[in-house]
Coordinates of C-alpha atoms in Angstrom, one line a residue:
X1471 CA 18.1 25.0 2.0
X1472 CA 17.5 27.3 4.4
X1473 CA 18.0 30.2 2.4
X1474 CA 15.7 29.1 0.4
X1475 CA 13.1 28.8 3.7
X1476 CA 13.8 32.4 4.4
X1477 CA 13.2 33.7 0.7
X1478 CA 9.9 31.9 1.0
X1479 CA 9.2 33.3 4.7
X1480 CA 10.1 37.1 3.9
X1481 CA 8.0 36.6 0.5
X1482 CA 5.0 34.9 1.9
X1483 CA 5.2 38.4 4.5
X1484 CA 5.6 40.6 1.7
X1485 CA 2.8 39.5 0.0
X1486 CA 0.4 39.0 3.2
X1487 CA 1.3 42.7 4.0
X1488 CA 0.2 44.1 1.0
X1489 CA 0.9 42.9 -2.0
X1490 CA -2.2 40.9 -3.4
X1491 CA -1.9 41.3 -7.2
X1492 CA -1.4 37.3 -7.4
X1493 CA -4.3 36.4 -5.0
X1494 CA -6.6 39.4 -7.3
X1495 CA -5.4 37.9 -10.8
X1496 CA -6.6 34.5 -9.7
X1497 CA -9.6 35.9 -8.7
X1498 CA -8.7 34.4 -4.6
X1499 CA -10.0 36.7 -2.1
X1500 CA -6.8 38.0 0.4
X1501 CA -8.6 36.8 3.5
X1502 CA -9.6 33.5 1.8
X1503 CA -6.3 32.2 0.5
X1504 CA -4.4 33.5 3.5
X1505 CA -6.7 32.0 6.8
X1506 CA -6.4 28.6 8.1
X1507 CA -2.8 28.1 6.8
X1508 CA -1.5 24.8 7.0
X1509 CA 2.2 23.7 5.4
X1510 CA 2.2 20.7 3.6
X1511 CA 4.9 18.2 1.9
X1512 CA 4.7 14.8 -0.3
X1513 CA 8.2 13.1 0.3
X1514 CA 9.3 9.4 -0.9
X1515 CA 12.2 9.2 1.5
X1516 CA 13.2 5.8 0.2
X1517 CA 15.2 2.9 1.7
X1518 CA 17.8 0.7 -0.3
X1519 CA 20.9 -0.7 1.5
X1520 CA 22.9 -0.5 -2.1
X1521 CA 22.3 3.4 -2.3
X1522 CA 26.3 4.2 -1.5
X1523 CA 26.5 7.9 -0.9
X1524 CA 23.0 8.2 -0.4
X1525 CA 22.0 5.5 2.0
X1526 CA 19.6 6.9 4.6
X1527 CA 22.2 6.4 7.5
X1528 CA 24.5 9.7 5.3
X1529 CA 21.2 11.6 4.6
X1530 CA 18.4 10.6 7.6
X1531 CA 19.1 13.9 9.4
X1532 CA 18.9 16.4 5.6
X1533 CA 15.9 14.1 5.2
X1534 CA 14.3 14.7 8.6
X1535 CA 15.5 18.4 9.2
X1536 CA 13.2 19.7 6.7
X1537 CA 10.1 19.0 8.5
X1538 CA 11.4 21.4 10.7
X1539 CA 12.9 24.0 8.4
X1540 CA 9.9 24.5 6.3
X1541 CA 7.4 24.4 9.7
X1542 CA 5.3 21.0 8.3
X1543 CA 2.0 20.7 9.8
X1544 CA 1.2 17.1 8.1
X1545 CA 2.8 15.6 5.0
X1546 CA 2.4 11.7 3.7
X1547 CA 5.4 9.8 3.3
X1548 CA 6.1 6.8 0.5
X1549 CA 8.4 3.9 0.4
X1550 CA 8.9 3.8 3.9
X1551 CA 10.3 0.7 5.6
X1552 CA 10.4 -0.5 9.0
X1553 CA 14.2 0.2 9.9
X1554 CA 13.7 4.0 9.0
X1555 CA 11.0 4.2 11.6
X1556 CA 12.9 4.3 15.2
X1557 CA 14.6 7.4 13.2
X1558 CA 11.4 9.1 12.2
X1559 CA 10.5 8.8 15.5
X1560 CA 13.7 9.8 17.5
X1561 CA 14.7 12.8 15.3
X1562 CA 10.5 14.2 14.7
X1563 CA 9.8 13.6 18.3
X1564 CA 6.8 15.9 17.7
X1565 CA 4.9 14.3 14.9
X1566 CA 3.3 11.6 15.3
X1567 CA 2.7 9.1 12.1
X1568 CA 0.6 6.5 11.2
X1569 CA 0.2 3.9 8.2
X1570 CA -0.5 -0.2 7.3
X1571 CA 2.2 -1.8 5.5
X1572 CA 0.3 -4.9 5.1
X1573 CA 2.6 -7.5 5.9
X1574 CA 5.0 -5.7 2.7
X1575 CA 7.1 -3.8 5.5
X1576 CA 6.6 -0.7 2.8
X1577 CA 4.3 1.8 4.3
X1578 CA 3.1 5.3 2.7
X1579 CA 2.0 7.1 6.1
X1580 CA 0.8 9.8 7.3
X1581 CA 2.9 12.2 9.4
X1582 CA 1.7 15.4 11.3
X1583 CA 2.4 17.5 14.4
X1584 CA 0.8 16.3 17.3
X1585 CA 0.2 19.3 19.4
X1586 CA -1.3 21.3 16.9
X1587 CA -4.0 18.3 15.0
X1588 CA -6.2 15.7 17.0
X1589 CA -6.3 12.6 14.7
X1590 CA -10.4 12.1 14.7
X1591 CA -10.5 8.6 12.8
X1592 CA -8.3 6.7 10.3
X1593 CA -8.2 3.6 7.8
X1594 CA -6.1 2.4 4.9
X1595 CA -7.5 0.7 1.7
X1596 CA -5.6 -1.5 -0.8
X1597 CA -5.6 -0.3 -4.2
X1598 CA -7.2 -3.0 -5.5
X1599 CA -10.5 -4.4 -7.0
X1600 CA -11.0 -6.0 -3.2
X1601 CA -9.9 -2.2 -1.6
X1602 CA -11.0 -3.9 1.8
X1603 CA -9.2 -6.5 1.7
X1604 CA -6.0 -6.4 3.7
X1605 CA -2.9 -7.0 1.5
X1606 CA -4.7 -7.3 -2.1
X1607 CA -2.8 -6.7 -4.8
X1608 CA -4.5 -4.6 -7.3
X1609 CA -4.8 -5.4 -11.5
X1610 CA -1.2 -5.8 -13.3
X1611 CA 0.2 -4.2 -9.9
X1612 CA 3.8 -5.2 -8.9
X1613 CA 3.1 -4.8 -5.3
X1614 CA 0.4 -4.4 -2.9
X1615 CA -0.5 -0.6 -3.2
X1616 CA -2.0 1.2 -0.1
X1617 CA -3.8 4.7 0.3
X1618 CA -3.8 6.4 4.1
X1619 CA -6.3 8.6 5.1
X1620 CA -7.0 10.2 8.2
X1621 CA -9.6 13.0 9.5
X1622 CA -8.1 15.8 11.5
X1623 CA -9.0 18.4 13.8
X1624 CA -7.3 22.0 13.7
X1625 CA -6.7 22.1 17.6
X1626 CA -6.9 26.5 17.6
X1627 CA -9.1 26.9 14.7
X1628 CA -11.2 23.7 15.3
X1629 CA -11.3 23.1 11.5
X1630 CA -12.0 19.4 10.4
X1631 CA -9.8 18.3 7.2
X1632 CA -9.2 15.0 6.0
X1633 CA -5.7 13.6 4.7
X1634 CA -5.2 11.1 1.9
X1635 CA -1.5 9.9 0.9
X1636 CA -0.6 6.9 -1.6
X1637 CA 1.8 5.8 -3.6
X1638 CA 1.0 4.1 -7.1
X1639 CA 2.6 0.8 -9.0
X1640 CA 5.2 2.0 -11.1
X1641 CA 5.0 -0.9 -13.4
X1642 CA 0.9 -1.6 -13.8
X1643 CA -0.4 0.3 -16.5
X1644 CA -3.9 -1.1 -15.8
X1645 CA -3.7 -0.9 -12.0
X1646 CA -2.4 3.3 -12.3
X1647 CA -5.6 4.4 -14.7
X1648 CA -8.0 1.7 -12.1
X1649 CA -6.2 3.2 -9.2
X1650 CA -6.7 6.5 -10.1
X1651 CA -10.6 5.7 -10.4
X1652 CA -10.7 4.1 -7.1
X1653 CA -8.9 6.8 -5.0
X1654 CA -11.6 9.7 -6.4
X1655 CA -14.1 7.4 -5.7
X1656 CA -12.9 7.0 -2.2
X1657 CA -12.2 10.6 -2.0
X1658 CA -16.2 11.4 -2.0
X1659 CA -17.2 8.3 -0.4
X1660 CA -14.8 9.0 3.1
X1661 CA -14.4 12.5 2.8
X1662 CA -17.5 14.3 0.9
X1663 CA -17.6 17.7 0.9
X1664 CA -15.0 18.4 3.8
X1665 CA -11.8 20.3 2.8
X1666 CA -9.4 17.1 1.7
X1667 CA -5.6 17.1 0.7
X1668 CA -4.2 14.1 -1.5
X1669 CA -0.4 13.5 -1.7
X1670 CA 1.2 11.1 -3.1
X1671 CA 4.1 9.3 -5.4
X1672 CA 1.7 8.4 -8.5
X1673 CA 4.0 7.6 -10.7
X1674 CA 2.9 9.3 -13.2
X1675 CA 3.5 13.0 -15.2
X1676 CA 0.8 15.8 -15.8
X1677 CA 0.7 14.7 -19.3
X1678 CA -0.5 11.0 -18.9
X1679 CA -4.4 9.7 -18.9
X1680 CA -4.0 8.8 -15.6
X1681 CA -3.5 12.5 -14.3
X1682 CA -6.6 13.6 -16.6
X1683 CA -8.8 11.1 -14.2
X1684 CA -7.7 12.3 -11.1
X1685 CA -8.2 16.0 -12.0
X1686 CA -11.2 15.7 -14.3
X1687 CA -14.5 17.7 -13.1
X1688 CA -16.3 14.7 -13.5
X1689 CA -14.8 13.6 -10.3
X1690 CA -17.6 13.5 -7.5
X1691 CA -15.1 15.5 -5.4
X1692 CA -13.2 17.2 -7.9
X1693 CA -9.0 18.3 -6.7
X1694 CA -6.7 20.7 -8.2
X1695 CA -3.2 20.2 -8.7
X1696 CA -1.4 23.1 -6.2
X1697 CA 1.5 23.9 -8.9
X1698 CA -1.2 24.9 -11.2
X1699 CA -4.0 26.6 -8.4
X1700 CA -0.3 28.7 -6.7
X1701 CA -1.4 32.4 -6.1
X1702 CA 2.5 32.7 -6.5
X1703 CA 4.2 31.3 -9.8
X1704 CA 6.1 28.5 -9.5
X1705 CA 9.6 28.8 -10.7
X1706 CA 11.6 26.3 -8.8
X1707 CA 13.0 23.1 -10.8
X1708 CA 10.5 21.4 -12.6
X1709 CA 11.4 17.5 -11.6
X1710 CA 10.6 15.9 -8.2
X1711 CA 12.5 12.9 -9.3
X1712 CA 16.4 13.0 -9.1
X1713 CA 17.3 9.3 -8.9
X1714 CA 20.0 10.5 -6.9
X1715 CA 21.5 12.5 -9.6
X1716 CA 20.3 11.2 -13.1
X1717 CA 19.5 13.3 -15.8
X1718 CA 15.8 12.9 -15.9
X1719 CA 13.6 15.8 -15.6
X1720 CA 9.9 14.6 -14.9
X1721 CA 7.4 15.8 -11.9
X1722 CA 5.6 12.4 -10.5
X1723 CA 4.9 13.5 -6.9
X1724 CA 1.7 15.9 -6.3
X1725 CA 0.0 17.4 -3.9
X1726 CA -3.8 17.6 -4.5
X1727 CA -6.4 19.7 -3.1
X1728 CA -10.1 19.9 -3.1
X1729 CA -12.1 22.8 -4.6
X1730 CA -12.4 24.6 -1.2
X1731 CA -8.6 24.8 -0.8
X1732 CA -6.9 27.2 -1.9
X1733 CA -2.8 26.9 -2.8
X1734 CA -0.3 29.9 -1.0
X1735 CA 3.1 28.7 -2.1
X1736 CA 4.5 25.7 -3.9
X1737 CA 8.0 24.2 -4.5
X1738 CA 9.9 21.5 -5.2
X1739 CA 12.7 21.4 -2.7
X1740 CA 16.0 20.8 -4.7
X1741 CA 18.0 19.9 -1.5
X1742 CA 21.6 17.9 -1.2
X1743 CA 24.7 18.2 0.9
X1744 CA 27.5 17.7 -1.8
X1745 CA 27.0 14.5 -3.7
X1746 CA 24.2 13.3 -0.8
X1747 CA 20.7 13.9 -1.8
X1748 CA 17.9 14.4 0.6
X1749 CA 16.3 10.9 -0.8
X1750 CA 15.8 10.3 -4.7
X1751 CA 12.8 11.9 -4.6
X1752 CA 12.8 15.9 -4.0
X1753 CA 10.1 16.7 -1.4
X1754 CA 6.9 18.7 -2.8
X1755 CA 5.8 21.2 -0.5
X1756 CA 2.8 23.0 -0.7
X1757 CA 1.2 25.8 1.8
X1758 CA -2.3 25.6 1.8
X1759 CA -5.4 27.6 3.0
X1760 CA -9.3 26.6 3.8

């Protein structure tokens, strides 16, 4: 894992020093993609207490660690649960995090590093019909379904961004294609034309409908999907989903970005110890500049 972090540290320098073929061939101006950095993940860390192996108490310091190894700046979280949060807190002692479960004890937060963001305002919304509505369950949802969001302030560069995480029903085929609606809708309504960053477990691949809506240039606030907008090619493995070792090979975790964001690096961090995953999820990481 974290010679993987250095191959990504020495090439990110390489390239900043002089080597902007990537940045020219997607037409990205040098001093454009590389100012106003910030490092950014999408990570289900999960909770089961039937996991063996892989319960969080075997893997809570792989899954924790990597905030630090990869120098995170903000990232949302999904399928959080109330016991894992004296951890989060005790081992990230400078992030701060914030999220509403709604009486579920499942939250999808938002974590970020205190001393370098000021946390301006902040809200969640149910995906639902009723998004104001605390606890609404949303369409031929399974659960209650919650998006984050907060509005941040770059404390040296004094840049204003705003944050949006979520995490989708993985059963309601209705409630993914009405969520998906309702989160771009929200997406102009809170943040409007200020630099925004989605993240999220959608539950969902690049090749269903529901992907087309969130991506579609129709959107008021249209995103991009940072494996496809990378300056550098991605050619990491191509599946954020492990279920803890099974054989399936499908990318369902994304990190958006608006249209005045531009995407550095991204990866999919294939980490383990042995036969211990870092969750059942692989974390998405994505460097960003605005």
């Amino acid at each position: 894992m974290k010679r993987l972090y250095i191959l990504i540290v020495l090439f990110s320098a390489f390239i900043q020093s002089g080597c902007s073929k990537n940045a020219e061939e997607a037409n990205i101006p040098e001093e454009e993609l590389f100012a106003n950095t910030l490092n950014i993940m999408s990570f289900n860390i999960r909770y089961s207490p039937n996991d063996g192996i892989n319960n969080w108490g075997y893997r809570k310091k792989m899954a924790t660690d990597v905030f630090r190894d990869y120098a995170i700046d903000i990232a949302g979280l999904q399928e959080v649960v109330d016991i894992q949060l004296p951890d989060l807190e005790n081992l990230l002692p400078e992030y701060a995090f914030f999220g509403d479960h709604a009486g579920t004890g499942v939250y999808s937060p938002i974590l970020y590093n205190k001393e370098k963001f000021q946390l301006l305002d902040y809200n969640t919304f149910w995906l639902s019909a009723t998004p104001d509505i605390v606890g609404s369950m949303g369409w031929d949802a399974r659960f209650p379904r919650t998006v984050t969001w907060g509005k941040f302030k770059n404390k040296d560069t004094g840049s204003i961004f705003f944050f949006f995480n979520t995490h989708f029903d993985h059963i309601g085929t209705v409630a993914r294609r009405e969520s998906a609606k309702l989160l771009m809708a929200k997406l102009g309504e809170i943040a409007g034309n200020t630099p925004a960053i989605v993240t999220g477990d959608f539950n969902f691949t690049k090749d269903d409908s529901y992907y087309d809506i969130i991506v579609s240039k129709d959107n008021t606030i249209p995103v991009k999907d940072t494996k496809v907008d990378t300056a550098i090619p991605f050619s990491g493995i191509d599946s954020s989903f492990n279920g803890f070792g099974k054989p399936q090979m499908v990318i369902i975790d994304f990190v958006f970005v608006t249209e005045n964001i531009r995407t550095k690096i991204y990866d999919i961090l294939n980490i383990r110890e042995g036969d211990v995953y870092i969750s059942d999820h692989y974390p998405v990481y994505s460097v960003v500049a605005f």
